[in-house]
CSV table of C-alpha atoms and ligand atoms in Angstrom, one decimal:
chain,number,residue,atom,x,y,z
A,213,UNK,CA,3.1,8.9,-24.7
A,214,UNK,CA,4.5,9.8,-21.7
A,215,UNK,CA,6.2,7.7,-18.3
A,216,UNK,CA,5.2,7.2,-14.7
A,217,UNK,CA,7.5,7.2,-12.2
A,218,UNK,CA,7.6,6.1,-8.4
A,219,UNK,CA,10.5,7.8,-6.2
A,220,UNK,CA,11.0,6.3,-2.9
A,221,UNK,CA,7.4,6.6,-2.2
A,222,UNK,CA,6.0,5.6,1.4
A,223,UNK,CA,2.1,5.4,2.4
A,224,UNK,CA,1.3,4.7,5.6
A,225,UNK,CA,-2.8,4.0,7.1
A,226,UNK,CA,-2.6,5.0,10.5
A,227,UNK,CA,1.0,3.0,11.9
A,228,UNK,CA,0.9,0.5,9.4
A,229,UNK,CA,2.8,1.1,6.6
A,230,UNK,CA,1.4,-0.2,3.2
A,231,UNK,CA,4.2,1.0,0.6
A,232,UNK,CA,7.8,1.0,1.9
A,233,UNK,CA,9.9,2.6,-0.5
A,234,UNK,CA,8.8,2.0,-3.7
A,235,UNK,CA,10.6,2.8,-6.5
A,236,UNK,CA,9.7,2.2,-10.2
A,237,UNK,CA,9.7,3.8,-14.1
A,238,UNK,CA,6.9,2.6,-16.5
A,239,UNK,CA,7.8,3.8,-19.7
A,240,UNK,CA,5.9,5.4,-22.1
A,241,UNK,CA,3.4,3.3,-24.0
A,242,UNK,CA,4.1,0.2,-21.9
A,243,UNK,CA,1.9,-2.2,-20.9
A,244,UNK,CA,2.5,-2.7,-17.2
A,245,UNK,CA,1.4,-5.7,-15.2
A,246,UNK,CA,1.6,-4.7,-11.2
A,247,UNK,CA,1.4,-8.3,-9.4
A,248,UNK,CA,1.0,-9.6,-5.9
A,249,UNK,CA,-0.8,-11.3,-3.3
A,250,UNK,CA,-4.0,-9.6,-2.1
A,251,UNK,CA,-3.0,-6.9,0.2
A,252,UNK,CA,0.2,-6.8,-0.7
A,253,UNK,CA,-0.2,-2.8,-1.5
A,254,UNK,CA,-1.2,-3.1,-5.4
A,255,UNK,CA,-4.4,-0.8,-5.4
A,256,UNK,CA,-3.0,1.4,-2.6
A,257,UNK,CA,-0.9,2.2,-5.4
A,258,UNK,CA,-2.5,2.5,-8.2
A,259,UNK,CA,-5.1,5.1,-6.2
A,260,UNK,CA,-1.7,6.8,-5.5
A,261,UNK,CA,-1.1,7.9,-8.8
A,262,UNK,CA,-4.9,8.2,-9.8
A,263,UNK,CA,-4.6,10.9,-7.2
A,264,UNK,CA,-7.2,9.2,-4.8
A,265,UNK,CA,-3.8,8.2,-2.3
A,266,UNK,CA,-1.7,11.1,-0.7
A,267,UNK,CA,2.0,9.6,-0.4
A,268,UNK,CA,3.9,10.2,3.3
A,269,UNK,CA,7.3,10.8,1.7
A,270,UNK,CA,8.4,10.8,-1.6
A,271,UNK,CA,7.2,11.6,-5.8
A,272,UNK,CA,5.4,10.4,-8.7
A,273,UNK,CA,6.6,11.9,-11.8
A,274,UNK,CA,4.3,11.5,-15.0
A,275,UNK,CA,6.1,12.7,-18.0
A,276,UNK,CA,9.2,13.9,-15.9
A,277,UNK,CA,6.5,16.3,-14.3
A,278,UNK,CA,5.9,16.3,-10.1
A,279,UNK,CA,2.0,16.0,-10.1
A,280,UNK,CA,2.0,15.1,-6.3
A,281,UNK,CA,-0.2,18.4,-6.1
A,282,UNK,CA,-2.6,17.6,-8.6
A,283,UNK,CA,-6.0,16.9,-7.8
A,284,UNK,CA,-7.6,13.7,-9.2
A,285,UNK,CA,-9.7,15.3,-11.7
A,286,UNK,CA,-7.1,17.5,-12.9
A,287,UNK,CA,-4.5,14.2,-13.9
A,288,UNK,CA,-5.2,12.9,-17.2
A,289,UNK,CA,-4.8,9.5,-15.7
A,290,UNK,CA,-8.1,7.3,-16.4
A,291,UNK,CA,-8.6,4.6,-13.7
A,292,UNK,CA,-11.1,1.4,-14.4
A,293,UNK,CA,-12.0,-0.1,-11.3
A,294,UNK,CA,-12.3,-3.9,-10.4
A,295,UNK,CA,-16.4,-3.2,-9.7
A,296,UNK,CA,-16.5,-1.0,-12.9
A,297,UNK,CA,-18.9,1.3,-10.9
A,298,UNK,CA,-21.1,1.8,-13.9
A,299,UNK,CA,-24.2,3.9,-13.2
A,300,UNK,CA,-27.1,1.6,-13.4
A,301,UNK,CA,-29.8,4.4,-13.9
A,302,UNK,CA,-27.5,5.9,-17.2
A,303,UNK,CA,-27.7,4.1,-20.5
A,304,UNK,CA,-24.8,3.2,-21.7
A,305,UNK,CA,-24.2,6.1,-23.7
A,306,UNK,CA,-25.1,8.3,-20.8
A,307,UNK,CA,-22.3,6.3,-18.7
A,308,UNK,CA,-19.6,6.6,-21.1
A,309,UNK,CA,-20.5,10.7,-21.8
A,310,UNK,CA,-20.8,11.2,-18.7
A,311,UNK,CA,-16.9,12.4,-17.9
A,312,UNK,CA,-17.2,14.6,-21.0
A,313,UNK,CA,-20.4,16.4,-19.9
A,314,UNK,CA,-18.5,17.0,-16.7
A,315,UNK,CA,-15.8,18.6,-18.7
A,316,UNK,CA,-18.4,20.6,-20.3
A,317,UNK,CA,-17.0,19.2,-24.0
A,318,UNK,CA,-19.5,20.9,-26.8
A,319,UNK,CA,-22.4,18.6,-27.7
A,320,UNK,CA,-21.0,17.8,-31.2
A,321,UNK,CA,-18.1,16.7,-30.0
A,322,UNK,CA,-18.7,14.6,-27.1
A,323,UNK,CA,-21.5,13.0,-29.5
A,324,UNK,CA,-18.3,11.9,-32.0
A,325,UNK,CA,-16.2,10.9,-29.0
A,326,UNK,CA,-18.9,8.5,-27.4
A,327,UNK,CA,-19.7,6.9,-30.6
A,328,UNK,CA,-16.3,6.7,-30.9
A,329,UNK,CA,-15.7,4.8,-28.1
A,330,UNK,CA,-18.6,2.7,-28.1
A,331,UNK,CA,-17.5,1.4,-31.5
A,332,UNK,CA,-13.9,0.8,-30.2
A,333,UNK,CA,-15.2,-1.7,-27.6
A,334,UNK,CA,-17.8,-3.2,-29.9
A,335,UNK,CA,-20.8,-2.0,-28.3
A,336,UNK,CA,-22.4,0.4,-30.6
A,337,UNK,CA,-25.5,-0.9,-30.5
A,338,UNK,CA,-25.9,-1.3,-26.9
A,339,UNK,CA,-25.9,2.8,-26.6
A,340,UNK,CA,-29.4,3.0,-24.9
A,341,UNK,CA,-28.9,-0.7,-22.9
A,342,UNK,CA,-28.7,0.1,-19.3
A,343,UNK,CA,-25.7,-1.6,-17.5
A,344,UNK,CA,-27.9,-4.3,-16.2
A,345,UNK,CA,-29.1,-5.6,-19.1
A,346,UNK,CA,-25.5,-6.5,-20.3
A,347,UNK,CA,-23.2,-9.5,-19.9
A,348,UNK,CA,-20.4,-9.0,-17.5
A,349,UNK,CA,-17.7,-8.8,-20.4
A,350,UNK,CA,-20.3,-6.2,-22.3
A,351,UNK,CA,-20.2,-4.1,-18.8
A,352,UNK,CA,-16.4,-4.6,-19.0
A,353,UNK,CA,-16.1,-2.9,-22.0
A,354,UNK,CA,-18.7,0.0,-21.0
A,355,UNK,CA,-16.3,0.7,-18.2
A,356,UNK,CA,-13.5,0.9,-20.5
A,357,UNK,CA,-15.2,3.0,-23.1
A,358,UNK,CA,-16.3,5.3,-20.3
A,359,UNK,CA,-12.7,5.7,-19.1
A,360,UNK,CA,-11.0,6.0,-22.7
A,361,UNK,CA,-13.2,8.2,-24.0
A,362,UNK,CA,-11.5,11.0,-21.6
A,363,UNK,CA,-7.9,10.4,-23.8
A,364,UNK,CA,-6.3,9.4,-20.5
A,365,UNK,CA,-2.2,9.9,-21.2
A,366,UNK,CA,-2.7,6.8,-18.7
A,367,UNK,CA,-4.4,4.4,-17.7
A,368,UNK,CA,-4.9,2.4,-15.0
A,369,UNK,CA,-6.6,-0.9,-14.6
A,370,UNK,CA,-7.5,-2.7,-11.0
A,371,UNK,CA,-7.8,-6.4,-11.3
A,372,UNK,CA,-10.5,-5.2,-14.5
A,373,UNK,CA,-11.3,-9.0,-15.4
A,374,UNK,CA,-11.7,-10.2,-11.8
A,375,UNK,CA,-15.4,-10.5,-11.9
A,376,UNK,CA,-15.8,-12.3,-15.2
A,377,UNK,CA,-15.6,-16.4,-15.7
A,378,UNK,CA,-12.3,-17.6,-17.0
A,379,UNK,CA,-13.3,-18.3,-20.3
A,380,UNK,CA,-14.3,-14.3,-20.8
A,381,UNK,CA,-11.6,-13.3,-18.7
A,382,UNK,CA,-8.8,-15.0,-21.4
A,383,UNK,CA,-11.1,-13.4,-24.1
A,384,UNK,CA,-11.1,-9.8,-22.5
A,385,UNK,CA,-7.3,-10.0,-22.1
A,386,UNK,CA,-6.7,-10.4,-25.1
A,387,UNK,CA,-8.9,-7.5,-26.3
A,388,UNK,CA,-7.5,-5.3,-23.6
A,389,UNK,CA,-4.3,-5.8,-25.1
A,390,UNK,CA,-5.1,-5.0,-28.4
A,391,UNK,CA,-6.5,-1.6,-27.1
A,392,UNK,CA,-4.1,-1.1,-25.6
A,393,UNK,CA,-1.4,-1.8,-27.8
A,394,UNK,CA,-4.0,0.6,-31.0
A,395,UNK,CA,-4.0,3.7,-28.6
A,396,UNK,CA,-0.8,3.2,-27.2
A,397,UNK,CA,-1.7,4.7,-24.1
A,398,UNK,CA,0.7,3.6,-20.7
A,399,UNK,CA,-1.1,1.4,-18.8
A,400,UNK,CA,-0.7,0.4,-15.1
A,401,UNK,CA,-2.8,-2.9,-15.0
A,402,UNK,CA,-3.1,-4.6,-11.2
A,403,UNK,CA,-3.6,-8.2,-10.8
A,404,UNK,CA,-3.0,-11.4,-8.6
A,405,UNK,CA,-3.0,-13.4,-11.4
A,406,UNK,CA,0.7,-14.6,-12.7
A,407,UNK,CA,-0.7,-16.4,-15.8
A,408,UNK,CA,-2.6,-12.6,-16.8
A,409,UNK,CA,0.4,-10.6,-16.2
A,410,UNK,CA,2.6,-12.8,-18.2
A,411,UNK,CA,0.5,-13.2,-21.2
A,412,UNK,CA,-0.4,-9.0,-21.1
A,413,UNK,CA,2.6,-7.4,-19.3
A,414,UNK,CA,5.8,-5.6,-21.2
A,415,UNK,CA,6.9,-5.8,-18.3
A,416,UNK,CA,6.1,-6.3,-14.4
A,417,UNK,CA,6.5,-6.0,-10.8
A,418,UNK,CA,6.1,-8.6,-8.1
A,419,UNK,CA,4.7,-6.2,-5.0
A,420,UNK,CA,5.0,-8.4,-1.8
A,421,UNK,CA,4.2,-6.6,1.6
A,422,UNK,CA,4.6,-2.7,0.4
A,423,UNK,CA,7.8,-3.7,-1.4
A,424,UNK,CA,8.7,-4.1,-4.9
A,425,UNK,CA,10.6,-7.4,-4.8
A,426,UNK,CA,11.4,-8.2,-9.0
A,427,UNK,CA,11.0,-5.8,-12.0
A,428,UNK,CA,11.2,-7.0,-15.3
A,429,UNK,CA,10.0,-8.8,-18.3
A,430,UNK,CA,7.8,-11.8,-17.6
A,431,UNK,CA,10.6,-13.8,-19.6
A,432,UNK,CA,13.1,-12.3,-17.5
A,433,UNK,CA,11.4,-13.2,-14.5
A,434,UNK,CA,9.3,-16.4,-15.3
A,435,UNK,CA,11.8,-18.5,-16.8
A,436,UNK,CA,10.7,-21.6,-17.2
A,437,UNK,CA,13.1,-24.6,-18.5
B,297,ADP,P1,-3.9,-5.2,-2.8
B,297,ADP,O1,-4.5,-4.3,-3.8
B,297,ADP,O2,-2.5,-5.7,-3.1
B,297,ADP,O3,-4.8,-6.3,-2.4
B,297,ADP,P2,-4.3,-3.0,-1.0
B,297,ADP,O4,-3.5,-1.9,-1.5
B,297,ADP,O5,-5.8,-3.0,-1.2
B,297,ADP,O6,-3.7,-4.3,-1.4
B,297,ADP,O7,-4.1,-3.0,0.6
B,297,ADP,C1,-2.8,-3.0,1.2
B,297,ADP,C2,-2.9,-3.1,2.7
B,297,ADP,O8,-3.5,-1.8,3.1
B,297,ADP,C3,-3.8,-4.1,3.2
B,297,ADP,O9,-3.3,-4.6,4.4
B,297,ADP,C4,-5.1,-3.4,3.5
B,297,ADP,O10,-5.8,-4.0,4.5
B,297,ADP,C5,-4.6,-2.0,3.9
B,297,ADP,N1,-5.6,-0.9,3.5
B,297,ADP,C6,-6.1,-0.7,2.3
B,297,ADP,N2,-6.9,0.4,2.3
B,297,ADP,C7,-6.9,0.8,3.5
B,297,ADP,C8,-7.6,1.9,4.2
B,297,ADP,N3,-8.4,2.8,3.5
B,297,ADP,N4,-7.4,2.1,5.5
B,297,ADP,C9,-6.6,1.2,6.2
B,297,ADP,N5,-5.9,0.2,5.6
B,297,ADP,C10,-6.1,0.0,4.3
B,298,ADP,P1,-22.4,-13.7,-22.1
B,298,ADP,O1,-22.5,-15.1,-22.7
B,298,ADP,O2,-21.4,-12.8,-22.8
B,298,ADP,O3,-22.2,-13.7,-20.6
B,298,ADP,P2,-25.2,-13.2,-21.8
B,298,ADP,O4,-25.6,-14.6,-21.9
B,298,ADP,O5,-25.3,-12.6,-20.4
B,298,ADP,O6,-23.8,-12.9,-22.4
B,298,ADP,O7,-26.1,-12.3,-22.8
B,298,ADP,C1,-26.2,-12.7,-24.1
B,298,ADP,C2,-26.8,-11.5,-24.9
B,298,ADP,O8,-28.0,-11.1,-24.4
B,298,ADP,C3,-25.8,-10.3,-24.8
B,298,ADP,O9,-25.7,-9.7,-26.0
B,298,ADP,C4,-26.6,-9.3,-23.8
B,298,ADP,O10,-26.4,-8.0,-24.2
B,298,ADP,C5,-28.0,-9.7,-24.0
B,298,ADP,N1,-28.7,-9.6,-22.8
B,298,ADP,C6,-28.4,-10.2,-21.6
B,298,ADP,N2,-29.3,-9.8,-20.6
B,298,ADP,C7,-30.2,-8.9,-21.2
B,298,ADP,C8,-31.3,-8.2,-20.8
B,298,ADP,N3,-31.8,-8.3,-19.5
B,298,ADP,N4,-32.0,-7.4,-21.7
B,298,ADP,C9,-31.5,-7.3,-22.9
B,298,ADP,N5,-30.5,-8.0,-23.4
B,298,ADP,C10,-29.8,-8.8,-22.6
C-alpha cells in the first residue's frame, strides 16, 4: 500500500491558473473522496497524478518517491474515467486484457488475471458481450475490471457513477467500496456529490476554485446536529 502526496502544486492553462497551491497526503490504503463544484480543478488533478497533467511548480510523491518524471504508462496508477472509454468493437474480455496484452504479460497469465477480474466484478459470464450490449452499471464494472486487472498501487476514479440512474449509482457505491476496501488499493475518487463522498470517503477534500479549502473526515467536516 503506498501514499500520494501533493506538494505546493500549481497548474496553470494558458494565464488562468486551475490549482493554486495544493497541498495534500492520501495515505496508504485510504479511500479518498476529492469534492467540489464542477470546474473547481478536481480532474485537472487527478490527470495530474495519472501522469496525463504536467504541474507548473511543485511535487507529487507516491510512496515517498518524486514520479513528476514518470510517463503515464510507466505509473502504476490505474485511472477509471467518468465515460469509461470502453472499446465498443472489443468484447469484454478483450477490453479488460487489453492493458495486459500491451504489457506483453504471457498468455497463461493474462488469461488467469482477466478471469480474475471479471469474476471480481460479477461479470464472468458477460466475457464475449460487447460493451453495448450491457447495462450502464455492467459497463461500470467492465471499466473497473479493465483498470484493476493492471494491480494499480492506485487508483483513481473521475466522477465513475455519474452516468448511471440514482438507484444504480447508490448500488455501485456501495460495491465500489467493498472493492476497494478487499484489495486495499489507495484510491483517489472525484465527485460533486456530498452525499457520495460522505457515505465512501475515509476521508476528503473540499476543492473550491484550484484551492483545497477543508481536509478531513466527512464526520469531521459534515457535522450534522
Ligand atoms: P472539475 O473536474 O472540478 O470540474 P476541471 O479540472 O475539469 O474541474 O477544470 C478546472 C478548470 O480548468 C475549469 O475552469 C476548466 O474550464 C479548465 N480546464 C480544464 N481542462 C482544460 C484545458 N485542457 N484547457 C484549458 N482549460 C481547461
Ligand atoms: P439494468 O436494469 O441493470 O440497467 P438492463 O435492463 O439494461 O440492466 O439489462 C438487463 C439485462 O439484459 C442485463 O443483464 C444486460 O446484460 C442484458 N442486456 C441488455 N441489453 C442487452 C443486449 N443488447 N444484448 C444482450 N443482453 C443485453
Amino acid at each position: 500500500k503506498v501514499s500520494v502526496e501533493c506538494r505546493n502544486i500549481r497548474l496553470s492553462y494558458g494565464k488562468t491558473e486551475v490549482l493554486k497551491d495544493i497541498s495534500l497526503v492520501v495515505e496508504p490504503g485510504e479511500f479518498f473522496a476529492l469534492l467540489g463544484p464542477s470546474g473547481s480543478g478536481k480532474s485537472t488533478l487527478l490527470r495530474l497524478i495519472a501522469g496525463f497533467n504536467q504541474q507548473n511548480s511543485g511535487q507529487l510523491l507516491v510512496d515517498g518517491r518524486d514520479i513528476g518524471s514518470v510517463p503515464p504508462h510507466k505509473r502504476n496508477i490505474g485511472m477509471v474515467f467518468q465515460s469509461y472509454a470502453l472499446w465498443p468493437h472489443m468484447t469484454v474480455w478483450d477490453n479488460v486484457a487489453f492493458g495486459l496484452v500491451e504489457r506483453k504479460v504471457r498468455s497463461a497469465e493474462l488469461k488467469t488475471r482477466v478471469a480474475a477480474a471479471l469474476e471480481l466484478v460479477g461479470l464472468s459470464q458477460y466475457a464475449k458481450r460487447r460493451p453495448n450490449e450491457l447495462s450502464g452499471g455492467q459497463q461500470q464494472r467492465v471499466a473497473l475490471a479493465r483498470t484493476i486487472v493492471i494491480e494499480p498501487q492506485v487508483l483513481l476514479l473521475d466522477e465513475p457513477l455519474s452516468n448511471l440512474d440514482r438507484n444504480l449509482r447508490v448500488q455501485m457505491r456501495q460495491e465500489l467500496l467493498s472493492l476497494q476496501r478487499r484489495l486495499g488499493i489507495t484510491t483517489i475518487f472525484v465527485t460533486h456529490d456530498q452525499e457520495e463522498a460522505m457515505t465512501t470517503a475515509d476521508r476528503m477534500a473540499v476543492l473550491d476554485q484550484g484551492i483545497v479549502q477543508q481536509v478531513g473526515s466527512p464526520s469531521n467536516l459534515f457535522d450534522f446536529p
